[in-house]
JSON list of C-alpha atoms and ligand atoms in Angstrom, two decimals:
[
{"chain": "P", "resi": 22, "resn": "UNK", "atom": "CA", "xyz": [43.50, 34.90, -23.15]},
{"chain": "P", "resi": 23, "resn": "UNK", "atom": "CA", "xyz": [43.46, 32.62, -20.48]},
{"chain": "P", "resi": 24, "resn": "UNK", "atom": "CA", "xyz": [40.24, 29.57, -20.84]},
{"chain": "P", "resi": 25, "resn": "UNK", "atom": "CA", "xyz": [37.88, 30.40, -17.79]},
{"chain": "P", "resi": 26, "resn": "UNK", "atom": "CA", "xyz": [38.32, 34.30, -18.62]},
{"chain": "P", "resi": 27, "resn": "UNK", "atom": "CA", "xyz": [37.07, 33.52, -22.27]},
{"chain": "P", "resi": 28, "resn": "UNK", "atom": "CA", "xyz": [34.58, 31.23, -21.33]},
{"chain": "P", "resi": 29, "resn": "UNK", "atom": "CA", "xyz": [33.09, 33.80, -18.64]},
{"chain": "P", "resi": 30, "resn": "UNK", "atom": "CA", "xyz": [33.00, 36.31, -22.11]},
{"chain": "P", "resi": 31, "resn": "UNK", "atom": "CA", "xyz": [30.92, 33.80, -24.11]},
{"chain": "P", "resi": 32, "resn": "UNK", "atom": "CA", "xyz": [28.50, 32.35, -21.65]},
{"chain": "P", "resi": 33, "resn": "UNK", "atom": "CA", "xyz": [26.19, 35.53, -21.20]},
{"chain": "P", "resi": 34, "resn": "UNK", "atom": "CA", "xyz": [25.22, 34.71, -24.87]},
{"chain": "P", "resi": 35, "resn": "UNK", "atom": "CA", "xyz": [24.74, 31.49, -24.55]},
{"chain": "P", "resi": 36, "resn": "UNK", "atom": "CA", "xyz": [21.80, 28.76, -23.20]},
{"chain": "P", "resi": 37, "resn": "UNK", "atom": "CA", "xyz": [23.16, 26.38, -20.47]},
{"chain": "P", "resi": 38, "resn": "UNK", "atom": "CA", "xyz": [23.01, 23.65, -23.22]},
{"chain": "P", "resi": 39, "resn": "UNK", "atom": "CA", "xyz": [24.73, 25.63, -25.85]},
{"chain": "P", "resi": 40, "resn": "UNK", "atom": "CA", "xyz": [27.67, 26.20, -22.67]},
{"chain": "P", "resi": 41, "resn": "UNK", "atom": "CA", "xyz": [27.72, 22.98, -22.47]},
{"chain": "P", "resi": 42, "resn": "UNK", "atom": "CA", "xyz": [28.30, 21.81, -26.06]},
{"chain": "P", "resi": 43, "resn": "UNK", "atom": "CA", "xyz": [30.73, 24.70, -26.30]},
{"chain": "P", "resi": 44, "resn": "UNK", "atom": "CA", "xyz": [33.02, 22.99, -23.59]},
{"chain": "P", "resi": 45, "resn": "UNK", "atom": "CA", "xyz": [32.56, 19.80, -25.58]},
{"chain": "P", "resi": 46, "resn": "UNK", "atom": "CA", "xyz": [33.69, 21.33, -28.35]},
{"chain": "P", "resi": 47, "resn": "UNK", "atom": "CA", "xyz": [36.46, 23.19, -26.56]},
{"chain": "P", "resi": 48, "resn": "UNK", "atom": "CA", "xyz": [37.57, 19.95, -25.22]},
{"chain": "P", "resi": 49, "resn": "UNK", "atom": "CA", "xyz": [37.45, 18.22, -28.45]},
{"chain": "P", "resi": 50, "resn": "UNK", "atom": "CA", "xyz": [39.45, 20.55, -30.59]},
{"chain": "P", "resi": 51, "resn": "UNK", "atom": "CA", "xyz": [42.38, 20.53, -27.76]},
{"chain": "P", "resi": 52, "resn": "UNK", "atom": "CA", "xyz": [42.57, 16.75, -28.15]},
{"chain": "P", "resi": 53, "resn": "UNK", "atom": "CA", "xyz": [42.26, 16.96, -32.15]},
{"chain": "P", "resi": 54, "resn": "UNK", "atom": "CA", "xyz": [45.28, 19.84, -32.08]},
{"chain": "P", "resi": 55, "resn": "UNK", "atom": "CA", "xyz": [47.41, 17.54, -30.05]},
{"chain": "P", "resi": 56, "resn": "UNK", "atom": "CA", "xyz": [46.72, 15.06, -32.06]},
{"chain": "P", "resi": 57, "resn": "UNK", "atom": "CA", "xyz": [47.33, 16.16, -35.45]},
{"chain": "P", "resi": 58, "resn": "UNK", "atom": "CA", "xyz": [49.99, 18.57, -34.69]},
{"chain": "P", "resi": 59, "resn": "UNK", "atom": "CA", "xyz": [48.24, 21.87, -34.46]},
{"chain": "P", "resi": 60, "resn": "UNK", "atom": "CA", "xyz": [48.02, 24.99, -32.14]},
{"chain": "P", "resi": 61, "resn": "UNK", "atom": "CA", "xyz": [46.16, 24.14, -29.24]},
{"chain": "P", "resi": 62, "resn": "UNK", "atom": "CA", "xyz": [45.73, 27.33, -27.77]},
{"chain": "P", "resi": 63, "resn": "UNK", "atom": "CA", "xyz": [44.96, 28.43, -30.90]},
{"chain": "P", "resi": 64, "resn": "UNK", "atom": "CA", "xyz": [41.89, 25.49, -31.03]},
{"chain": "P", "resi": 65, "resn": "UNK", "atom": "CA", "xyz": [40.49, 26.09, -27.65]},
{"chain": "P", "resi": 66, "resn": "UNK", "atom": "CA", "xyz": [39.90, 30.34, -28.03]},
{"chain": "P", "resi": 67, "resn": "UNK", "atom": "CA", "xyz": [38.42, 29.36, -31.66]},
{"chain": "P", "resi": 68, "resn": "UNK", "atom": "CA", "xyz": [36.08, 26.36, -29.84]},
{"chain": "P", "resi": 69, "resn": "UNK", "atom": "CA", "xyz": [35.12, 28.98, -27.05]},
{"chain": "P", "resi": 70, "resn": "UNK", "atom": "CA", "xyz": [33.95, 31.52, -29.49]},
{"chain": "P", "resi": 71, "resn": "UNK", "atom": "CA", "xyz": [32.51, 29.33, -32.57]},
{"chain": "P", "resi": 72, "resn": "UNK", "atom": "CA", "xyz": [28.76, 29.82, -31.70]},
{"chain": "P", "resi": 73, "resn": "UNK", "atom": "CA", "xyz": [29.63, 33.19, -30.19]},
{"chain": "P", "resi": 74, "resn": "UNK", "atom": "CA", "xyz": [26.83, 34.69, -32.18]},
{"chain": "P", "resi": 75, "resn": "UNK", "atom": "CA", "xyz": [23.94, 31.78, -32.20]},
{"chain": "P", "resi": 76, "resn": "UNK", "atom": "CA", "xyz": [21.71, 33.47, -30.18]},
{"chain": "P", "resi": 77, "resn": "UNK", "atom": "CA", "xyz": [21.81, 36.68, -31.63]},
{"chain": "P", "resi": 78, "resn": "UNK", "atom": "CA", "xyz": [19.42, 39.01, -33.74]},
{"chain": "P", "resi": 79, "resn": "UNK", "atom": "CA", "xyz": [19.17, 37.28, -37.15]},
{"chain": "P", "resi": 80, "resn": "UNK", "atom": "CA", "xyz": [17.53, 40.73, -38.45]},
{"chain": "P", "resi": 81, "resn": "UNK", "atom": "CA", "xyz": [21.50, 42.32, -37.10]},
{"chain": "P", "resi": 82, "resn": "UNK", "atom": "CA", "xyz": [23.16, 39.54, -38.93]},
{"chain": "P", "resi": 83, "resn": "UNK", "atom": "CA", "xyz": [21.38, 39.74, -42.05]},
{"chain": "P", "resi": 84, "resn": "UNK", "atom": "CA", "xyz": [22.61, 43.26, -42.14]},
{"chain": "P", "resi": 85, "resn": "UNK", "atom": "CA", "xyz": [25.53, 42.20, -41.49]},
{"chain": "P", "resi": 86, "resn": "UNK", "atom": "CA", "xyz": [26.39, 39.77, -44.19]},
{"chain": "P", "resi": 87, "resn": "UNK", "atom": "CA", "xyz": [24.57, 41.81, -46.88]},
{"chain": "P", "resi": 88, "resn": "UNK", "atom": "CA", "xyz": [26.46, 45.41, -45.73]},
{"chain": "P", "resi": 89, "resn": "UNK", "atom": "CA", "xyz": [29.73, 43.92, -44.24]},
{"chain": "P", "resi": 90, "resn": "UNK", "atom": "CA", "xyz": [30.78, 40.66, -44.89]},
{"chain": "P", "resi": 91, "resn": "UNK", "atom": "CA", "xyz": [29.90, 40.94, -48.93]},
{"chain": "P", "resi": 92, "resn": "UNK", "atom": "CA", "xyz": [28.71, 37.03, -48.19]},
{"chain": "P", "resi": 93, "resn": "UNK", "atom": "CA", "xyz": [25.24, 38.27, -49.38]},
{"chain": "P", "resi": 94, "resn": "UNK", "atom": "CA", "xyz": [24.42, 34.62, -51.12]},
{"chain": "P", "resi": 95, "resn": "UNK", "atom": "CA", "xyz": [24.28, 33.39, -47.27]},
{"chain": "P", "resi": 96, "resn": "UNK", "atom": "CA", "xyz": [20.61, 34.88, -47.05]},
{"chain": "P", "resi": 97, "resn": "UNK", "atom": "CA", "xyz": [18.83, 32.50, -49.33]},
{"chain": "P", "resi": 98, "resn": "UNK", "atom": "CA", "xyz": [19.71, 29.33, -47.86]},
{"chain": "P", "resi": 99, "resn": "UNK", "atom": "CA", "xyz": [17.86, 29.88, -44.33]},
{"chain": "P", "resi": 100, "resn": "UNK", "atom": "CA", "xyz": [18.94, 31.62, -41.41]},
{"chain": "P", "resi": 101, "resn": "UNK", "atom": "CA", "xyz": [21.03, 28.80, -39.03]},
{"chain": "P", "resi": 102, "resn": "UNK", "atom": "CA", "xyz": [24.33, 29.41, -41.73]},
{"chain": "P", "resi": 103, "resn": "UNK", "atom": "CA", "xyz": [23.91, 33.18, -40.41]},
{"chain": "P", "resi": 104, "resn": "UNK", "atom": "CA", "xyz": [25.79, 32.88, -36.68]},
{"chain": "P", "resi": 105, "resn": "UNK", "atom": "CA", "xyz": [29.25, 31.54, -38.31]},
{"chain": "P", "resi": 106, "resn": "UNK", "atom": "CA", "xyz": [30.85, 34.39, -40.15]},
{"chain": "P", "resi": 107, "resn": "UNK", "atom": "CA", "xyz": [28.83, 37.19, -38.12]},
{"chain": "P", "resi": 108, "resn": "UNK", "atom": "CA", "xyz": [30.54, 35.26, -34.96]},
{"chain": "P", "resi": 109, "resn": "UNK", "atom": "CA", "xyz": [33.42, 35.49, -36.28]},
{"chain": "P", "resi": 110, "resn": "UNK", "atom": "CA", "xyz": [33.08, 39.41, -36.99]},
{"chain": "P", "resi": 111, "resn": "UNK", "atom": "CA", "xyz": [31.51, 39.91, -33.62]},
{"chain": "P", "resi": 112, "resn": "UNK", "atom": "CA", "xyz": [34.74, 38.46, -31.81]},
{"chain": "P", "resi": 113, "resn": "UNK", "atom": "CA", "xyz": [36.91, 40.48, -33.55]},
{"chain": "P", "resi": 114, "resn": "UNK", "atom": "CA", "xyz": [35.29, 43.80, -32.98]},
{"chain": "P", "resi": 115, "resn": "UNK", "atom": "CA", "xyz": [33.67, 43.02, -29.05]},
{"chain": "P", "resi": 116, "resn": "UNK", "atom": "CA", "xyz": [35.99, 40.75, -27.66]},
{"chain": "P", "resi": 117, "resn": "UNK", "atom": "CA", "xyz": [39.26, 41.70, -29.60]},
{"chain": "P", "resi": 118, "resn": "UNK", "atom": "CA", "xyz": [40.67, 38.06, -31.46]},
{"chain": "P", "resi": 119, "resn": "UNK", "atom": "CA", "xyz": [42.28, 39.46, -34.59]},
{"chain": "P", "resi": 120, "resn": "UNK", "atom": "CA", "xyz": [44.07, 36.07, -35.78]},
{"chain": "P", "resi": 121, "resn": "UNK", "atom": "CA", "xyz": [42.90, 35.36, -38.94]},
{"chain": "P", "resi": 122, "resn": "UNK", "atom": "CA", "xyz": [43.33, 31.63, -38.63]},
{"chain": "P", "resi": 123, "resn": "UNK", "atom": "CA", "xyz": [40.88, 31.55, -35.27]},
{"chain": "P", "resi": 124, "resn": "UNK", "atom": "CA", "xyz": [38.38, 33.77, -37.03]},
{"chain": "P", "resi": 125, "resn": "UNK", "atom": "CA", "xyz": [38.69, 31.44, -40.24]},
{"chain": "P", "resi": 126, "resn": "UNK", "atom": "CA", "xyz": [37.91, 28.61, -37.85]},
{"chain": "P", "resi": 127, "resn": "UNK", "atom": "CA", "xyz": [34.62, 30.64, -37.14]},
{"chain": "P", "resi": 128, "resn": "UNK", "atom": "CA", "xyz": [33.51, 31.87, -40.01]},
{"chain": "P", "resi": 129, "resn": "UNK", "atom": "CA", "xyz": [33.58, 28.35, -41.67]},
{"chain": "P", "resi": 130, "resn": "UNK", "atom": "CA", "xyz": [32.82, 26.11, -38.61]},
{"chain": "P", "resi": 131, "resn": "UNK", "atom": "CA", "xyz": [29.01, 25.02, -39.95]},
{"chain": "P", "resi": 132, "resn": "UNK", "atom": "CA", "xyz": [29.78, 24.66, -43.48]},
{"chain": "P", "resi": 133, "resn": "UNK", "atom": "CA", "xyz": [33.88, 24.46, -43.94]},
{"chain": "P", "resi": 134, "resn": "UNK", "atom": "CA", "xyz": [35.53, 25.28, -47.29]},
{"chain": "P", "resi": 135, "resn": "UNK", "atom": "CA", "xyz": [37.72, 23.83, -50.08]},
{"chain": "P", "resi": 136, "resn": "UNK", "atom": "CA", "xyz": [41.99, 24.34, -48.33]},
{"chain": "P", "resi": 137, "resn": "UNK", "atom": "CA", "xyz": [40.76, 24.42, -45.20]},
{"chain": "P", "resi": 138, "resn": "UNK", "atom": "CA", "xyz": [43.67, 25.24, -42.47]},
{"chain": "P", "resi": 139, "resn": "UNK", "atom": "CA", "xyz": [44.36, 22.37, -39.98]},
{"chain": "P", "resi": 140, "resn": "UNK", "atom": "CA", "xyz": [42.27, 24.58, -36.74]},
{"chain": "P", "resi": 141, "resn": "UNK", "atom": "CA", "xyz": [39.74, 24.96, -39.25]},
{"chain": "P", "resi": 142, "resn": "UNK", "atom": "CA", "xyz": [39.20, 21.22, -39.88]},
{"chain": "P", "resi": 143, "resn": "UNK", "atom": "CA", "xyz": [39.38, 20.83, -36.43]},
{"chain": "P", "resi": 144, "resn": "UNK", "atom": "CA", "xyz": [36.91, 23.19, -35.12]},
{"chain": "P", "resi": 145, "resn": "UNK", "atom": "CA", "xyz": [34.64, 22.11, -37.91]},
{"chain": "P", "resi": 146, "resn": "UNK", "atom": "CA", "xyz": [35.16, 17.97, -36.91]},
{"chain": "P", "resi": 147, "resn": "UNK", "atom": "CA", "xyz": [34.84, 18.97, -32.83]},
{"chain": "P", "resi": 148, "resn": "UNK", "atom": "CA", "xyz": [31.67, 20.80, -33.43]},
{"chain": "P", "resi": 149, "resn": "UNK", "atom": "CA", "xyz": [29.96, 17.31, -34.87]},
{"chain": "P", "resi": 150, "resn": "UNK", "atom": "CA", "xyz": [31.97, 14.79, -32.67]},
{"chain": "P", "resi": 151, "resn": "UNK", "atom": "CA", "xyz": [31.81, 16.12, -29.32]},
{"chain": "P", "resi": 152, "resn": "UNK", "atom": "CA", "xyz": [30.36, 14.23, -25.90]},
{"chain": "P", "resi": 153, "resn": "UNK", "atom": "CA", "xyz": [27.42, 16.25, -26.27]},
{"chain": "P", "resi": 154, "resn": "UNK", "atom": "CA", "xyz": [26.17, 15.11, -29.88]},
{"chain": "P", "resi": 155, "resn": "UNK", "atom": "CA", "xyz": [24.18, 11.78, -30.55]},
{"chain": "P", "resi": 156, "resn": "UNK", "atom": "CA", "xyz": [22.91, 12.27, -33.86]},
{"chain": "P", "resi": 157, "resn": "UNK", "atom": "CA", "xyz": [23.33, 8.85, -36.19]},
{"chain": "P", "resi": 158, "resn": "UNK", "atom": "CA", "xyz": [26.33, 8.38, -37.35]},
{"chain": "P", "resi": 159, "resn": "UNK", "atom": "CA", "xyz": [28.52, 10.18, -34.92]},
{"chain": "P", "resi": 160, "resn": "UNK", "atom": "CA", "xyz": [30.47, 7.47, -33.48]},
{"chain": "P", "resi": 161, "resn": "UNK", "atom": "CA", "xyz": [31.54, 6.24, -36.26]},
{"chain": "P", "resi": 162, "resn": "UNK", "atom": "CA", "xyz": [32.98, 10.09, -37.27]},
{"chain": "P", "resi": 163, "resn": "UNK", "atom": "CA", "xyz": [34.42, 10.14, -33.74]},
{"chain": "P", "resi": 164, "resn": "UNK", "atom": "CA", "xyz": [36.36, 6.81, -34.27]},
{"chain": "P", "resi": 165, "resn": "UNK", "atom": "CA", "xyz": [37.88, 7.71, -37.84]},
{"chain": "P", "resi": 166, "resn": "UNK", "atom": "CA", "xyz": [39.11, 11.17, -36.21]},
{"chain": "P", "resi": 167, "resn": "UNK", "atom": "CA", "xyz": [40.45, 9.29, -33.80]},
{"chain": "P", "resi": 168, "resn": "UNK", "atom": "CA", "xyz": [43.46, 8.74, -36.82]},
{"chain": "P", "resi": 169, "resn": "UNK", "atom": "CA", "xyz": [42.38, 10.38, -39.90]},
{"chain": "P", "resi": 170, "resn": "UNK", "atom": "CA", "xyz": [40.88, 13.74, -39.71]},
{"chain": "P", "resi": 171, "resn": "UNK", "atom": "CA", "xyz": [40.75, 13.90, -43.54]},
{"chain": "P", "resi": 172, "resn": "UNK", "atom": "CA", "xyz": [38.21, 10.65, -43.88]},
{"chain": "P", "resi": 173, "resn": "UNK", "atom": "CA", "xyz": [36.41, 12.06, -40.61]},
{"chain": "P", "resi": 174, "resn": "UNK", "atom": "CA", "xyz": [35.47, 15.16, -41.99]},
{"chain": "P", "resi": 175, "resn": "UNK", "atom": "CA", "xyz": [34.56, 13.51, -45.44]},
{"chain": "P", "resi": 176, "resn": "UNK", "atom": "CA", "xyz": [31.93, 11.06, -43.34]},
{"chain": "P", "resi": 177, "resn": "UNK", "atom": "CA", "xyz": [30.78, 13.56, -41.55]},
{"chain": "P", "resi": 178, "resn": "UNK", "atom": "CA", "xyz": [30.09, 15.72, -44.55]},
{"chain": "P", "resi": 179, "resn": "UNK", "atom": "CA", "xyz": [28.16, 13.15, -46.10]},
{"chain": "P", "resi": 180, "resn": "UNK", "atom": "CA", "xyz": [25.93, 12.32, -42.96]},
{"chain": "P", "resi": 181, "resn": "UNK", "atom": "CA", "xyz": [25.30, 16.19, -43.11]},
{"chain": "P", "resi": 182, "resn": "UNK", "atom": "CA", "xyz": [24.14, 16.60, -46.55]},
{"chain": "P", "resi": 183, "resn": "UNK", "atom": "CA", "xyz": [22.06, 13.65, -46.66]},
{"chain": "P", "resi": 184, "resn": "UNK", "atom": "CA", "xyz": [20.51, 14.69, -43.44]},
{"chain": "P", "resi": 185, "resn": "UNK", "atom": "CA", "xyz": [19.66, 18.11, -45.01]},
{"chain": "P", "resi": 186, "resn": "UNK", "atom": "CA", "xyz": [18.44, 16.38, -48.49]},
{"chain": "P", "resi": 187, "resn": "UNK", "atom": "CA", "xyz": [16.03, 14.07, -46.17]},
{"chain": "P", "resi": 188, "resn": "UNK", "atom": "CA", "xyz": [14.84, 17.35, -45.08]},
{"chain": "P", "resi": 189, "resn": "UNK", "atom": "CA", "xyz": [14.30, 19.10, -48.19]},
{"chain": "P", "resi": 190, "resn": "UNK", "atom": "CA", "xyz": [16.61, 21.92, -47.14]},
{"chain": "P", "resi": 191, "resn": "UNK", "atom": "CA", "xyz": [18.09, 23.94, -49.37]},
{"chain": "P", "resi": 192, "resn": "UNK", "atom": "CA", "xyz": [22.22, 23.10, -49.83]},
{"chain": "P", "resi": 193, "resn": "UNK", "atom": "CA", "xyz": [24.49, 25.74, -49.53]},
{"chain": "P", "resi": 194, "resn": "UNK", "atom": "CA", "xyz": [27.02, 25.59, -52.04]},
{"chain": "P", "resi": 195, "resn": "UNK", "atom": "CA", "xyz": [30.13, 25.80, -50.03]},
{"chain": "P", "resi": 196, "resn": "UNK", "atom": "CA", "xyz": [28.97, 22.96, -48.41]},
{"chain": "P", "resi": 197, "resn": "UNK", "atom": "CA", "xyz": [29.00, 21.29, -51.78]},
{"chain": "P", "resi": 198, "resn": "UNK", "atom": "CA", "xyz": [32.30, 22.63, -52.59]},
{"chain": "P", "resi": 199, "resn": "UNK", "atom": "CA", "xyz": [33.84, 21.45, -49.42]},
{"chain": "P", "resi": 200, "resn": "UNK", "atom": "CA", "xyz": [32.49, 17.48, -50.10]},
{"chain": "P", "resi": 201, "resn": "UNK", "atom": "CA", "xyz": [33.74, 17.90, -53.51]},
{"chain": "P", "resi": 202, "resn": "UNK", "atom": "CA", "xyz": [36.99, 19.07, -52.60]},
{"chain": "P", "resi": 203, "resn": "UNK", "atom": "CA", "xyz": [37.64, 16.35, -50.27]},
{"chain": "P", "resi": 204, "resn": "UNK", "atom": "CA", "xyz": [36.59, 13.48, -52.20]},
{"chain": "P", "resi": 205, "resn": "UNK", "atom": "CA", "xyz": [38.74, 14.38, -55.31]},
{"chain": "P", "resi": 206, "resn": "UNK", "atom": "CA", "xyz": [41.83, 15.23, -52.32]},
{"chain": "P", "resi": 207, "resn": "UNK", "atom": "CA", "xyz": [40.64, 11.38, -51.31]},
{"chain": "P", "resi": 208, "resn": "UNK", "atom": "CA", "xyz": [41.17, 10.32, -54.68]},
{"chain": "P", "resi": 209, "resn": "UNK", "atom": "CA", "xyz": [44.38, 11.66, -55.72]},
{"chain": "P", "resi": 210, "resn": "UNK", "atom": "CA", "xyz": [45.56, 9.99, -52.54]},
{"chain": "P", "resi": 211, "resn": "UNK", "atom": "CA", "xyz": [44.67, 6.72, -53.12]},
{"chain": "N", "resi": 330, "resn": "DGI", "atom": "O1", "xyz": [25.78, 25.71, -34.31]},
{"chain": "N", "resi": 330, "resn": "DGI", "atom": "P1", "xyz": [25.76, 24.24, -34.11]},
{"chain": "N", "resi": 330, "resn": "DGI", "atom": "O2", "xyz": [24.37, 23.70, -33.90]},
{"chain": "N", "resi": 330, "resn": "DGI", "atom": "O3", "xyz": [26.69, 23.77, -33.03]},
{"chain": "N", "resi": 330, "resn": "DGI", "atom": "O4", "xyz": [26.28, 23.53, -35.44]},
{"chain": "N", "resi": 330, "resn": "DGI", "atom": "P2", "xyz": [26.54, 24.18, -36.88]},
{"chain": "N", "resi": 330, "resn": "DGI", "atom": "O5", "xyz": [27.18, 25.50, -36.75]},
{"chain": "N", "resi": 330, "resn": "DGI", "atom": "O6", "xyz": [27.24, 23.13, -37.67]},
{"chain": "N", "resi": 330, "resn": "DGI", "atom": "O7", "xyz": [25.08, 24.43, -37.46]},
{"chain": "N", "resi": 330, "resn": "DGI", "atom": "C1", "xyz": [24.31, 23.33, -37.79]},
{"chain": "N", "resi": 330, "resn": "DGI", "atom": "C2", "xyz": [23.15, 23.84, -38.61]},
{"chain": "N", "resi": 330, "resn": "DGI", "atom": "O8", "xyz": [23.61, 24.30, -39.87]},
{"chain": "N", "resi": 330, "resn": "DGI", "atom": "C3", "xyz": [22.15, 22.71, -38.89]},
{"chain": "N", "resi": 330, "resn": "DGI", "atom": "O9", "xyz": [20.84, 23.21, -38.59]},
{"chain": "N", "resi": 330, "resn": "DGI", "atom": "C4", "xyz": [22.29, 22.44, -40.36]},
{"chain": "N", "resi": 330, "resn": "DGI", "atom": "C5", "xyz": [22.81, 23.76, -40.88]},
{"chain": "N", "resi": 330, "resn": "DGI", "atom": "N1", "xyz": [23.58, 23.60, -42.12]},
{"chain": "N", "resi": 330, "resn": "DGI", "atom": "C6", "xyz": [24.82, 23.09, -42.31]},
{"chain": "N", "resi": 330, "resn": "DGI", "atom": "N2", "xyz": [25.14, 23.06, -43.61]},
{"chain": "N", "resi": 330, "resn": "DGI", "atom": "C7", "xyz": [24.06, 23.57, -44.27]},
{"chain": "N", "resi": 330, "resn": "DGI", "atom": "C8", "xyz": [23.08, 23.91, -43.32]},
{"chain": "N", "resi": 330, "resn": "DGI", "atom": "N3", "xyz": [21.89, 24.45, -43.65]},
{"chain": "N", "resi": 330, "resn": "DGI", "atom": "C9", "xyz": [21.64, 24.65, -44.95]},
{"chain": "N", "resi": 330, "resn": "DGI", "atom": "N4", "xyz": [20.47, 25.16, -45.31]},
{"chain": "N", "resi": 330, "resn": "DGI", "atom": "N5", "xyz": [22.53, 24.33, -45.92]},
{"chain": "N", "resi": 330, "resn": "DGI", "atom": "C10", "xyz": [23.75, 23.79, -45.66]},
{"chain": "N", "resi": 330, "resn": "DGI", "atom": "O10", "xyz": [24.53, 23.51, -46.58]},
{"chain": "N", "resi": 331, "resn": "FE", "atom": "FE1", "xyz": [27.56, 26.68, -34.95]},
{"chain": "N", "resi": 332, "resn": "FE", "atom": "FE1", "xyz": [28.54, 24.51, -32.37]}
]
């Protein structure tokens, strides 16, 4: 699909800021695919779509990930993890995607998982590091993906779960799994 018709499909659900950072992000993962060797087409329809379903009825998506999905655990850590994987569904069955590696990239974009495919380390890294985000931290993940996606995403995994300990939230375990994963991949590198 060409970019400005998929980015006229995804803006009616979206807030003029959440456009905005969806660009960034779109931008962001084309660089990152260049970069590190993947499919940039393949990047920029999974950037255009990743918060697809942000905005939409969390009652809908809790139905969704109970009835559907079978990701039922999702539902007791909050309702912000929700918009991932039901995006991800929602693309496939309104707008049409059916490759498995873009809708991977979705479903996993706020929390990422152990083996994760190249676009899905990059639509999970260009989500944190684009123009758009300032939190603490940032440019510091921005400069390491600059050469090592690998150490990028393991910094910005550890900004993210201390942020959400600060907070008291509750962690989801994938979340966990995906740190762990990539600290013992760090180590047997090393
Ligand atoms: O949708 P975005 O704002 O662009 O970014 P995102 O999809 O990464 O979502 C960020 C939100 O997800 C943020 O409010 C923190 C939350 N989040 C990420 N990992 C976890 C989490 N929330 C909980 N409770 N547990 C997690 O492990
Ligand atoms: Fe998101
Ligand atoms: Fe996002």
């Amino acid at each position: 699909m060409e970019q400005s018709q998929a980015l006229k499909l995804v803006k009616p659900h979206l807030t003029e800021g959440r456009y905005r950072h969806t660009v960034g992000v779109m931008e962001t993962a084309m660089i990152l695919a260049e970069r590190f060797g993947e499919d940039s087409k393949k990047a920029e329809t999974a950037a255009i779509f990743h918060d697809y379903a942000k905005y939409r009825n969390k009652d809908e998506m809790r139905d969704l990930v109970k009835n559907k999905l079978s990701r039922k655990d999702i539902l007791d850590y909050g309702s912000e993890l929700l918009h991932a994987p039901c995006g991800a569904y929602y693309v496939e069955h309104e707008i049409g995607i059916t490759d498995q590696n873009v809708l991977n990239a979705i479903t996993y974009h706020t929390t990422g998982r152990p083996e994760m495919s190249g676009l899905e380390k990059i639509i999970f890294l260009a989500d944190y590091i684009e123009p758009n985000r300032t939190f603490p931290g940032v440019d510091e993940v921005r400069e390491l993906a600059t050469r090592n996606m690998d150490e990028a995403i393991i910094l910005m995994l550890q900004q993210t779960i201390a942020f959400l300990v600060k907070r008291r939230q509750l962690l989801y375990p994938l979340t966990l799994e995906t740190f762990n994963e990539s600290i013992r991949k760090q180590r047997g590198e090393n």
